[in-house]
PDB file of C-alpha atoms and ligand atoms in Angstrom:
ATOM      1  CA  UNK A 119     220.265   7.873 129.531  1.00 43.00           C
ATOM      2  CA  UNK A 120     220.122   7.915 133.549  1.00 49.00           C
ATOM      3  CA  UNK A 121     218.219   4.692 134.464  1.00 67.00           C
ATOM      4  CA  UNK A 122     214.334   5.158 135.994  1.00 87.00           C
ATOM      5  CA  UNK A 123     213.669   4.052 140.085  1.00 95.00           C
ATOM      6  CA  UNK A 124     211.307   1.263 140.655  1.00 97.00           C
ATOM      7  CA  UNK A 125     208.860   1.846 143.180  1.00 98.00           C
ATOM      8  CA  UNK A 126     206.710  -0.733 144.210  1.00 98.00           C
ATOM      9  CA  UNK A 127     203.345  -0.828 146.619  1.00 98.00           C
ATOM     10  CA  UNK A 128     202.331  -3.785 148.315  1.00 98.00           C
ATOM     11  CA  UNK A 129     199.997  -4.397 151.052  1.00 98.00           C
ATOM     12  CA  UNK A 130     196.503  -6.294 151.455  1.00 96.00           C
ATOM     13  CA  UNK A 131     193.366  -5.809 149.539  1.00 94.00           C
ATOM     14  CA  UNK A 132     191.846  -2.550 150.201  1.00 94.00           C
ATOM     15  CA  UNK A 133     195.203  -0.660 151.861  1.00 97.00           C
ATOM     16  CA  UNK A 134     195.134   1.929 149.582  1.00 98.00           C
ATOM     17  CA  UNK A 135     197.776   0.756 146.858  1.00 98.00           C
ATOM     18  CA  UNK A 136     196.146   2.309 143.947  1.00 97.00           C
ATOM     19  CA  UNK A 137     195.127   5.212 145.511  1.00 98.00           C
ATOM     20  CA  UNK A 138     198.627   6.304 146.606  1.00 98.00           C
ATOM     21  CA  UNK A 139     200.313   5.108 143.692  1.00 98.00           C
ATOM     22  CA  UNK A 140     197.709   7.442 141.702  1.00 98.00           C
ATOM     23  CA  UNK A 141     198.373  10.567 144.363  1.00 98.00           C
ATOM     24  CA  UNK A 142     202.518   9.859 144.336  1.00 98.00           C
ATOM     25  CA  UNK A 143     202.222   9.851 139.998  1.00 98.00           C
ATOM     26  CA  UNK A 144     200.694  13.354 140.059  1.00 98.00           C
ATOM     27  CA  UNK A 145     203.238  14.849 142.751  1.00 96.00           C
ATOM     28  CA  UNK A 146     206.286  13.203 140.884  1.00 96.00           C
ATOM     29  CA  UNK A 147     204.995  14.506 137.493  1.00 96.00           C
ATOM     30  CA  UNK A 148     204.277  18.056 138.964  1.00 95.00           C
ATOM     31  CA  UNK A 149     208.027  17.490 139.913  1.00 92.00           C
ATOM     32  CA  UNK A 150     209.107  16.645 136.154  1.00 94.00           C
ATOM     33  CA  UNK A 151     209.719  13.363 137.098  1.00 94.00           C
ATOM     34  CA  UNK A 152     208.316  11.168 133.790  1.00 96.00           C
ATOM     35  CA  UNK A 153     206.556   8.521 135.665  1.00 98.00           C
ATOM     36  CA  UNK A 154     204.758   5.159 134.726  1.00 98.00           C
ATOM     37  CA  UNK A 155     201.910   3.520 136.432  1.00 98.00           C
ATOM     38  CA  UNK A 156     201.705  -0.229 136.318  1.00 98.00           C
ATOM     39  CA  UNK A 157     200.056  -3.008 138.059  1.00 98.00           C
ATOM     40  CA  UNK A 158     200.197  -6.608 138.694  1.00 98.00           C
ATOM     41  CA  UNK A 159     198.479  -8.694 137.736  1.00 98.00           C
ATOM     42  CA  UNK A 160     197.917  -7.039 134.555  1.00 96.00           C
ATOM     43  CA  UNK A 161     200.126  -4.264 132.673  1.00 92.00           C
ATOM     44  CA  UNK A 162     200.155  -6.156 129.510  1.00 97.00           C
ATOM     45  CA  UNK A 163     198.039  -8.071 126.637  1.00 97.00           C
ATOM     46  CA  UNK A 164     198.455 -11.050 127.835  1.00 98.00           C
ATOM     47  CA  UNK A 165     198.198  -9.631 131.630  1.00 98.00           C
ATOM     48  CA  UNK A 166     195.134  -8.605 131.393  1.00 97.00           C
ATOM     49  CA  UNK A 167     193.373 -11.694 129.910  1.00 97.00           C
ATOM     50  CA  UNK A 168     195.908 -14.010 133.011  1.00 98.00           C
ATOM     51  CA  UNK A 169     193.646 -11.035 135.868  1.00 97.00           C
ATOM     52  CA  UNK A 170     190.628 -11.779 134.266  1.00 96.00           C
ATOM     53  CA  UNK A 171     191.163 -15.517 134.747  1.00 96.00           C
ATOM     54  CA  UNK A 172     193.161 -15.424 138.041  1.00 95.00           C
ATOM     55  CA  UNK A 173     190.220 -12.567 139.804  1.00 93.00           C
ATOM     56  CA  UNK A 174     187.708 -15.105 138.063  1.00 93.00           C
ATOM     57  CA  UNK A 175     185.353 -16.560 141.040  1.00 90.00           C
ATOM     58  CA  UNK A 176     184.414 -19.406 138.614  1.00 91.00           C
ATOM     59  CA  UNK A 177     188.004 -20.431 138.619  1.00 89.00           C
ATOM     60  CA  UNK A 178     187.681 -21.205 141.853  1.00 87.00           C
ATOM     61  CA  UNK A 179     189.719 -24.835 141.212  1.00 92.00           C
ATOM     62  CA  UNK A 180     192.613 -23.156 140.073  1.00 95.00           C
ATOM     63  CA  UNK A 181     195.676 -25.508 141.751  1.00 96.00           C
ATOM     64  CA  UNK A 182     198.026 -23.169 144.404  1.00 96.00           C
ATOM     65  CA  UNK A 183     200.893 -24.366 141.977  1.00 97.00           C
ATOM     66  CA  UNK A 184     198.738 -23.289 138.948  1.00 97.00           C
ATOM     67  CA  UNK A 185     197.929 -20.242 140.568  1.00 97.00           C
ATOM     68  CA  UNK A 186     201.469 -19.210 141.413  1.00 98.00           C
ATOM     69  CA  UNK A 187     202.422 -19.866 137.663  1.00 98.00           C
ATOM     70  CA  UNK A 188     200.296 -17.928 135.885  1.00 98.00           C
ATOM     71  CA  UNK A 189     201.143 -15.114 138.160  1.00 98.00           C
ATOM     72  CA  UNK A 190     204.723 -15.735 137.198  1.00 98.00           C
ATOM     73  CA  UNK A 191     203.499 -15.574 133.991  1.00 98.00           C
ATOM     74  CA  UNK A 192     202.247 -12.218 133.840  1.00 98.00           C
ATOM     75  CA  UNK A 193     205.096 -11.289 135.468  1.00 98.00           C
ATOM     76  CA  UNK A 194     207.460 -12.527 133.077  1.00 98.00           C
ATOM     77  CA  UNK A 195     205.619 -10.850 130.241  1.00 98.00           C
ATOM     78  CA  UNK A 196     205.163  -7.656 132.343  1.00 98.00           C
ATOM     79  CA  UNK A 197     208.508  -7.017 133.788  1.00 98.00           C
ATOM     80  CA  UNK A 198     209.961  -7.579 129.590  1.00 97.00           C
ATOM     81  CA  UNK A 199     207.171  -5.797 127.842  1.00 98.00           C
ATOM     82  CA  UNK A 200     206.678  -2.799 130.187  1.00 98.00           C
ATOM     83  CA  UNK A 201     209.033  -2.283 133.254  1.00 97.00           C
ATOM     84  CA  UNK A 202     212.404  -2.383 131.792  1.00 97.00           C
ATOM     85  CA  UNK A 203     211.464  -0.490 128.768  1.00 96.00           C
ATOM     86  CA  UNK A 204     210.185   2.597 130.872  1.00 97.00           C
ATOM     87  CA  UNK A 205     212.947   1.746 132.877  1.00 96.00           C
ATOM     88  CA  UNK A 206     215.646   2.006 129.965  1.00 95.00           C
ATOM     89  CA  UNK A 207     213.705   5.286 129.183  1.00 96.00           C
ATOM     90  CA  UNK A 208     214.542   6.905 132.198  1.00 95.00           C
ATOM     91  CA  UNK A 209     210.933   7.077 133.799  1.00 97.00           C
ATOM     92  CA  UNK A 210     210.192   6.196 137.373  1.00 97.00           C
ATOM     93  CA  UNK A 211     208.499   3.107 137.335  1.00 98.00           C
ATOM     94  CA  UNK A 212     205.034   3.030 139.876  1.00 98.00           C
ATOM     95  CA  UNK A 213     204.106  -0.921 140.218  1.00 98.00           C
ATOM     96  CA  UNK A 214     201.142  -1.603 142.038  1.00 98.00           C
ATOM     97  CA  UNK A 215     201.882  -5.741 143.812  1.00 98.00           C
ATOM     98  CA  UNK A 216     205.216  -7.136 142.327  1.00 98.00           C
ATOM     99  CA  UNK A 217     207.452 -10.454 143.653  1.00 98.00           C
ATOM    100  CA  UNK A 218     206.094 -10.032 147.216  1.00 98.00           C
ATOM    101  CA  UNK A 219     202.877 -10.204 146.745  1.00 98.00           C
ATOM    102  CA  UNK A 220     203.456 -13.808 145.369  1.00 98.00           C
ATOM    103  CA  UNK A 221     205.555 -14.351 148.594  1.00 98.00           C
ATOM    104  CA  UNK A 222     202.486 -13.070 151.203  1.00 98.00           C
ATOM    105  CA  UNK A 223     199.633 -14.440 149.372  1.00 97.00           C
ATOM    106  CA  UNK A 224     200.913 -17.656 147.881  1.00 98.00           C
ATOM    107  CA  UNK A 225     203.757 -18.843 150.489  1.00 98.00           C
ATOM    108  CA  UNK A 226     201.606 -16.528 153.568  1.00 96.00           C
ATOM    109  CA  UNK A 227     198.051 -17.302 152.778  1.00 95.00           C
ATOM    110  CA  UNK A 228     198.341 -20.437 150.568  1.00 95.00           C
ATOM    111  CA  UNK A 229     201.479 -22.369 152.141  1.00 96.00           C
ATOM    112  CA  UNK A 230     203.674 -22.995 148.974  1.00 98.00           C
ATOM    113  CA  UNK A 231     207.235 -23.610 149.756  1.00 98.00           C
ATOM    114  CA  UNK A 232     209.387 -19.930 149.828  1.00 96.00           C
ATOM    115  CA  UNK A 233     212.024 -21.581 148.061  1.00 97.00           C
ATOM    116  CA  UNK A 234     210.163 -22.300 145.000  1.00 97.00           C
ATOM    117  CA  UNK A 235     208.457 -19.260 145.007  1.00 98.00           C
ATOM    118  CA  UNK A 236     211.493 -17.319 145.156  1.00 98.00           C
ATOM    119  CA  UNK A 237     212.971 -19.270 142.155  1.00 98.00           C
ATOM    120  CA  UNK A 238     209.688 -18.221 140.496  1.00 98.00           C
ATOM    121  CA  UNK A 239     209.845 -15.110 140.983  1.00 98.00           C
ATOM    122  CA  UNK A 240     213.882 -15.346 139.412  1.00 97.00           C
ATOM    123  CA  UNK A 241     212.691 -16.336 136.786  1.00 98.00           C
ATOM    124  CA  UNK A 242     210.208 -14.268 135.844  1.00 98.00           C
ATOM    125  CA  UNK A 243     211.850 -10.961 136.868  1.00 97.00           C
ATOM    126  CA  UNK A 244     215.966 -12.457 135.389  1.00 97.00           C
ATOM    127  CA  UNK A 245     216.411 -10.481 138.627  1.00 96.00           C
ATOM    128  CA  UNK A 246     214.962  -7.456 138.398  1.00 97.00           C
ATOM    129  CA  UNK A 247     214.683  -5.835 141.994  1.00 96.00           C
ATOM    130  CA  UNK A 248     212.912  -2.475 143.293  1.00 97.00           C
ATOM    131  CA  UNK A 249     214.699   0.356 144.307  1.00 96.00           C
ATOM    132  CA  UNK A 250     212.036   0.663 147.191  1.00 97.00           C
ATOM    133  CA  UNK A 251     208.909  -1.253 148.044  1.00 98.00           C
ATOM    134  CA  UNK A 252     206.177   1.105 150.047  1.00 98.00           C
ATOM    135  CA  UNK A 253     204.284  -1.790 152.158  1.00 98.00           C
ATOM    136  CA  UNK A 254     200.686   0.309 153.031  1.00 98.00           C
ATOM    137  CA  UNK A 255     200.216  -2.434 156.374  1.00 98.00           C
ATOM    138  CA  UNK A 256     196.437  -2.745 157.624  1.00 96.00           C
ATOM    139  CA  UNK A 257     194.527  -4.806 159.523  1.00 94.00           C
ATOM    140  CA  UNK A 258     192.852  -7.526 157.281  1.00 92.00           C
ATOM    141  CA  UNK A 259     189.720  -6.944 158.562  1.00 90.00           C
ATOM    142  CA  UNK A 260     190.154  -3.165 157.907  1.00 92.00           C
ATOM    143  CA  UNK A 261     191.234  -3.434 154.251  1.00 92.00           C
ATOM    144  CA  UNK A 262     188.076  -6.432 153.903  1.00 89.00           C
ATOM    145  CA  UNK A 263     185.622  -3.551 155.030  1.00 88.00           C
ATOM    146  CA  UNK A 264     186.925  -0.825 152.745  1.00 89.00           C
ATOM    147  CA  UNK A 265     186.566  -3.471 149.829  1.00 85.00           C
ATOM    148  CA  UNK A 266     183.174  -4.578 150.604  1.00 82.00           C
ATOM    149  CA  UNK A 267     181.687  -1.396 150.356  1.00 72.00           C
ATOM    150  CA  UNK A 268     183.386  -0.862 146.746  1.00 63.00           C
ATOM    151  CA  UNK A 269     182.233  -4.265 144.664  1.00 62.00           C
ATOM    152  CA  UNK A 270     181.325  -8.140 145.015  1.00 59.00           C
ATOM    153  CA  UNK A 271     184.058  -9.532 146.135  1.00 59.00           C
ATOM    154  CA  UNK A 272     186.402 -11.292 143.204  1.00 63.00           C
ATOM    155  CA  UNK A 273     187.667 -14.728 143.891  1.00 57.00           C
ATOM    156  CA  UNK A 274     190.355 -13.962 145.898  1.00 61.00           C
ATOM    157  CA  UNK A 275     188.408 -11.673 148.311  1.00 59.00           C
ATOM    158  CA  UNK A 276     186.238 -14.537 148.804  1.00 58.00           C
ATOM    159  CA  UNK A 277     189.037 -15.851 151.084  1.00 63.00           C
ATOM    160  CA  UNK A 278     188.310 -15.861 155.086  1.00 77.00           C
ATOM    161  CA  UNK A 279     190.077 -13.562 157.086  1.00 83.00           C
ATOM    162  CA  UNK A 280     192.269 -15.597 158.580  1.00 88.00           C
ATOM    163  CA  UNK A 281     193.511 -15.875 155.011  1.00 93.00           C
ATOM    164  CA  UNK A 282     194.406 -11.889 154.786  1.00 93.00           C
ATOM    165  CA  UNK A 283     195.826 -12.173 158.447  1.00 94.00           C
ATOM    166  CA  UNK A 284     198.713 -14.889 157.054  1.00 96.00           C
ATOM    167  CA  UNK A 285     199.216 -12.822 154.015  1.00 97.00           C
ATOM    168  CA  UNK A 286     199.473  -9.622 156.416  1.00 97.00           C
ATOM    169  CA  UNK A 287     202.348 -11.129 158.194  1.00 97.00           C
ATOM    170  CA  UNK A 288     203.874 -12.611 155.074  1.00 98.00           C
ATOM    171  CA  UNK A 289     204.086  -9.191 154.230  1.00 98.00           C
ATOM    172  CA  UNK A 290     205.524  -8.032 157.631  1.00 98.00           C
ATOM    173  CA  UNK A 291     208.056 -10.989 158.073  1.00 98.00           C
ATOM    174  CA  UNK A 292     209.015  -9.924 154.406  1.00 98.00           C
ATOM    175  CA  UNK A 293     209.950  -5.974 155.585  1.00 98.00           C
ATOM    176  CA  UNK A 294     211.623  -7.572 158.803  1.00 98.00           C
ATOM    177  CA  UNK A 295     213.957  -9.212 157.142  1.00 98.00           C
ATOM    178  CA  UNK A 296     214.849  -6.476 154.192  1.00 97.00           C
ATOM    179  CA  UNK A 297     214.520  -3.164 156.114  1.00 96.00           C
ATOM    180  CA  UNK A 298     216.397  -1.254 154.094  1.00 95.00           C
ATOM    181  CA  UNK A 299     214.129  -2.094 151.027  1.00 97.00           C
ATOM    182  CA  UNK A 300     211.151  -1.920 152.939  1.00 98.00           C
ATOM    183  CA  UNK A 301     209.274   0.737 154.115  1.00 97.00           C
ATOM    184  CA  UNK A 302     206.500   0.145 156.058  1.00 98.00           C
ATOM    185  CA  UNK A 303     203.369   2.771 156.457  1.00 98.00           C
ATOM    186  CA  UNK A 304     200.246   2.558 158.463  1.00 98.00           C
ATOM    187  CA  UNK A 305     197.673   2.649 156.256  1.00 98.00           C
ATOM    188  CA  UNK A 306     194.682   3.015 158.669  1.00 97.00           C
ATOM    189  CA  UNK A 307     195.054   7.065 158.858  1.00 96.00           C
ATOM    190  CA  UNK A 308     193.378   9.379 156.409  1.00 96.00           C
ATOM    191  CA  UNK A 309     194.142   9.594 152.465  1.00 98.00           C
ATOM    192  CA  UNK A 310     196.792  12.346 152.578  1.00 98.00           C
ATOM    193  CA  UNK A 311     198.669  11.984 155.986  1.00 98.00           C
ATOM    194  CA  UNK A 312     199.309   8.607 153.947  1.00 98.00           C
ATOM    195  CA  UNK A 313     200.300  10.217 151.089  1.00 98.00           C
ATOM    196  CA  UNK A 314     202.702  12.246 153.453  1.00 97.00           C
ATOM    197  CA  UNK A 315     204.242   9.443 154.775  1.00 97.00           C
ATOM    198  CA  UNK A 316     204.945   7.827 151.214  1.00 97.00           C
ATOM    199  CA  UNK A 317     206.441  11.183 150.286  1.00 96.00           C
ATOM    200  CA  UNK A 318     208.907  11.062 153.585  1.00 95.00           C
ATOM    201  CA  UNK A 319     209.506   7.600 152.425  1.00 95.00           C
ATOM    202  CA  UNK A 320     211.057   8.565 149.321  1.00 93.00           C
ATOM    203  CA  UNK A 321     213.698  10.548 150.840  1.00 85.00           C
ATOM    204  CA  UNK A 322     216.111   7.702 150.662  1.00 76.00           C
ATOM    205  CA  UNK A 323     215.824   7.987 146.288  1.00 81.00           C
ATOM    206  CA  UNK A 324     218.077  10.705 145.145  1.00 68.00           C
ATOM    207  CA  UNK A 325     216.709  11.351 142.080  1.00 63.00           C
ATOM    208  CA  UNK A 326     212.764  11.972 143.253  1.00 64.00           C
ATOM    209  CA  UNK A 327     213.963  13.020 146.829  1.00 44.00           C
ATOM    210  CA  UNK A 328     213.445  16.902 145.573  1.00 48.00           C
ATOM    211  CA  UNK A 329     209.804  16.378 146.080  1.00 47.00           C
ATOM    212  CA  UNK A 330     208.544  18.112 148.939  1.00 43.00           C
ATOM    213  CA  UNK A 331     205.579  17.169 150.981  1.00 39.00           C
ATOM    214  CA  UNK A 332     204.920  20.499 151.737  1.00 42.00           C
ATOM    215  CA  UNK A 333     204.212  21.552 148.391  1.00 39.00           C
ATOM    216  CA  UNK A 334     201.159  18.931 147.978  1.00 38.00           C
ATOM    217  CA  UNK A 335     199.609  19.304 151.435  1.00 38.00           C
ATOM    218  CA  UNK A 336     200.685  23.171 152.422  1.00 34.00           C
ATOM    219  CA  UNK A 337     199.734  23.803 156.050  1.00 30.00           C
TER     220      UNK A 337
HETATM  221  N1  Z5A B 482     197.956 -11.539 143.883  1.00 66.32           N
HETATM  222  C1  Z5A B 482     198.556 -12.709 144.304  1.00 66.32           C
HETATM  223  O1  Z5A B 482     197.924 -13.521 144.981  1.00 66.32           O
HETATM  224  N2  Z5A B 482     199.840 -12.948 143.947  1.00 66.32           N
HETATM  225  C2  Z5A B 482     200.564 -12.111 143.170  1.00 66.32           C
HETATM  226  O2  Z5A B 482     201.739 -12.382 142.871  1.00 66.32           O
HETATM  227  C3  Z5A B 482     199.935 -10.882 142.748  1.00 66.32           C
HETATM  228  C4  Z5A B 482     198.643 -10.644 143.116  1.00 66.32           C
HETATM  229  C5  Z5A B 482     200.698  -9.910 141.902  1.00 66.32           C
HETATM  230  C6  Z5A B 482     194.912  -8.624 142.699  1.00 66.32           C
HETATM  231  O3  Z5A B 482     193.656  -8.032 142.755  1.00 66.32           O
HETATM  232  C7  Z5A B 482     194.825  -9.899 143.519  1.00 66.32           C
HETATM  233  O4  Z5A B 482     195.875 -10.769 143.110  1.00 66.32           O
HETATM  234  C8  Z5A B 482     195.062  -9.592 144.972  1.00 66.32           C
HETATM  235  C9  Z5A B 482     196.376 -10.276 145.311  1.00 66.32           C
HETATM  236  C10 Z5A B 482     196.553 -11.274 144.248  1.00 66.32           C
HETATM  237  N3  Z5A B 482     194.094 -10.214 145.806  1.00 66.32           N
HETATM  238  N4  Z5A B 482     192.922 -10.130 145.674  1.00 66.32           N
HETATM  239  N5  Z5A B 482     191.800 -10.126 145.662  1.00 66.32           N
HETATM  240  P1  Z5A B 482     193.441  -6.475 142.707  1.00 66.32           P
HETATM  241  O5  Z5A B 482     194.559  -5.846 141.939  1.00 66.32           O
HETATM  242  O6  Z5A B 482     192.052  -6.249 142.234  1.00 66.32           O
HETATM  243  O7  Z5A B 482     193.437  -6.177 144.261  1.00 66.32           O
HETATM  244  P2  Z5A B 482     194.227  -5.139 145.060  1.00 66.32           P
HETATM  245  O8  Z5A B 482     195.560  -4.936 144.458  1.00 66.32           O
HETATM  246  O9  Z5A B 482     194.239  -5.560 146.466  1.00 66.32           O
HETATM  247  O10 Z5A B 482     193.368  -3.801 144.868  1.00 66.32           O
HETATM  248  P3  Z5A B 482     192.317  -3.204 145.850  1.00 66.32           P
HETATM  249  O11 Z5A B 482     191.492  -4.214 146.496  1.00 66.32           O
HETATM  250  O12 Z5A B 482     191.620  -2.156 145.049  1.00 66.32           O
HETATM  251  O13 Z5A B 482     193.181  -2.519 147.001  1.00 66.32           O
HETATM  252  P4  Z5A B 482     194.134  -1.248 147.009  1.00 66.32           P
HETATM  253  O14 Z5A B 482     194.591  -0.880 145.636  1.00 66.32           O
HETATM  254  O15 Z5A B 482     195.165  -1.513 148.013  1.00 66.32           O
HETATM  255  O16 Z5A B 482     193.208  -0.089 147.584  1.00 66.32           O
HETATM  256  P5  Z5A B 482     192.501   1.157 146.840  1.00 66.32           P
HETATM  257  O17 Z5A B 482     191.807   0.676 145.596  1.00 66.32           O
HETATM  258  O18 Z5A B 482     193.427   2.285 146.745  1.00 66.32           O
HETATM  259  O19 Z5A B 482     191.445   1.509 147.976  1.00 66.32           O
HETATM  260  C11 Z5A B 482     190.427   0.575 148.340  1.00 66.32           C
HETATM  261  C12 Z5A B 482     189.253   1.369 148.984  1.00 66.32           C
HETATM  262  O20 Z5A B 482     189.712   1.964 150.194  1.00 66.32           O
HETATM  263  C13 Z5A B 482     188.731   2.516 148.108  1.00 66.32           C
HETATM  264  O21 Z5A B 482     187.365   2.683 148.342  1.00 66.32           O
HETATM  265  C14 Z5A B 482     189.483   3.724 148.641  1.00 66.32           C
HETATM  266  O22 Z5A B 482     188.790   4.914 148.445  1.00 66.32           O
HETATM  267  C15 Z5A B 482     189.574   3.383 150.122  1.00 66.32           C
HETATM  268  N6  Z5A B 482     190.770   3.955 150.761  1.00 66.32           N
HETATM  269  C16 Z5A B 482     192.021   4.050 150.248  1.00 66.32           C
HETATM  270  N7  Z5A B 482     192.852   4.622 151.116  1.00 66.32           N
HETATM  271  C17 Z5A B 482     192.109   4.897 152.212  1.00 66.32           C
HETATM  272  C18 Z5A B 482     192.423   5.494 153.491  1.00 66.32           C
HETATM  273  N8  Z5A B 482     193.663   5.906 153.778  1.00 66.32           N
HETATM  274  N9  Z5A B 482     191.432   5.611 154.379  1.00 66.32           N
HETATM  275  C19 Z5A B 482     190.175   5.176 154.085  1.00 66.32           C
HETATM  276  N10 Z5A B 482     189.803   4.615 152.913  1.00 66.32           N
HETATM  277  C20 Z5A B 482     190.778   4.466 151.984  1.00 66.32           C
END
């Protein structure tokens, strides 16, 4: 059986990850393309009891080392329970935050050494790698706005925005340096000329390339 792509979003909090994950699932499937939707943190059992603690604002003393593992943790758990099965299977594989968000936020915003996080990230994945990774890029004080009006913000949006602004470029020096794995969408326009652009990003994919942005968006 043909192997599944892996398709990951990334970006800040608020750049519309979930949303265009959500809108690219329903054009692939229209397409015939079997496609599962994961996140991280989260995906799993054990994920989703690491989110709770890790989104926590009473775990607010949570070490940066402490922090990093447990996100390893649900990776490791994820990546083995969920992605490679669906993988195996032969569905396309929609991951909202993988390895780079752990990069940005906890080497970006929180200073850890890159190194070490990389070697996390090794370990938890045994390699594991994306076929593409859509980076939705915002201002952080744009994505902190659309947030705010949604919910109280969780521990991690508690951060300043000078926090979101290191994690922005973490995310940006990240694309620079892998631009063929990388592609990078401004997130500030409207819902579907987004959408659009994730679509024309997906013409490098053979096997989902046969979806056509005209069909979802006519005119
Ligand atoms: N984290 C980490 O530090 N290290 C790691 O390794 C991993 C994660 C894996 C996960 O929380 C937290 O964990 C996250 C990083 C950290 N930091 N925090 N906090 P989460 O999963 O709850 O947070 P998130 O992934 O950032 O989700 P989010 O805040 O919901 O953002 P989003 O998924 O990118 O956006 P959205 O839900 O699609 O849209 C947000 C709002 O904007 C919503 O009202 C939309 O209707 C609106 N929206 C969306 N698109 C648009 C456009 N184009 N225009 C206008 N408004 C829009």
């Amino acid at each position: 059986m043909a192997a599944g792509k892996f398709i990951v979003f990334e970006g800040i909090d608020g750049a519309g990850k979930t949303t265009q994950m959500k809108l690219l699932a329903v054009a692939l499937e229209k397409r015939g393309t079997p496609v599962l939707c994961t996140r991280e943190p989260g995906g799993t059992a054990l994920g989703d009891r690491l989110r709770a603690l890790l989104l926590d604002p009473a775990c607010r003393d949570i070490t940066r080392p402490a922090e990093a593992f447990l996100y390893a943790a649900d990776r490791a758990q994820h990546v083995t329970e969920k992605i490679l099965p669906a993988l195996q299977r032969g569905e396309t594989v929609l991951c909202d935050r993988f390895i780079y968000s752990t990069l940005a936020y906890q080497g970006g915003g929180r200073g850890l050494d890159r190194e070490f996080l990389t070697k996390l990230n090794e370990l938890a994945t045994g390699g594991l790698a994306p076929d593409l990774v859509i980076l939705l890029d915002l201002p952080a004080e744009e994505g902190m706005r659309r947030v705010a009006g949604n919910r109280s913000p969780d521990r991690l949006e508690g951060e300043k925005s000078d926090f979101f602004r290191q994690v922005r470029r973490g995310y940006l020096a990240q694309a620079e340096s892998q631009p063929k794995l990388f592609k990078v969408i401004q997130a500030g326009a409207g819902v579907e000329a987004v959408h659009r652009s994730v679509l024309a990003s997906l013409e490098s994919l053979a096997s989902v390339a046969s979806v056509s942005k005209d069909k979802f968006f006519p005119g």
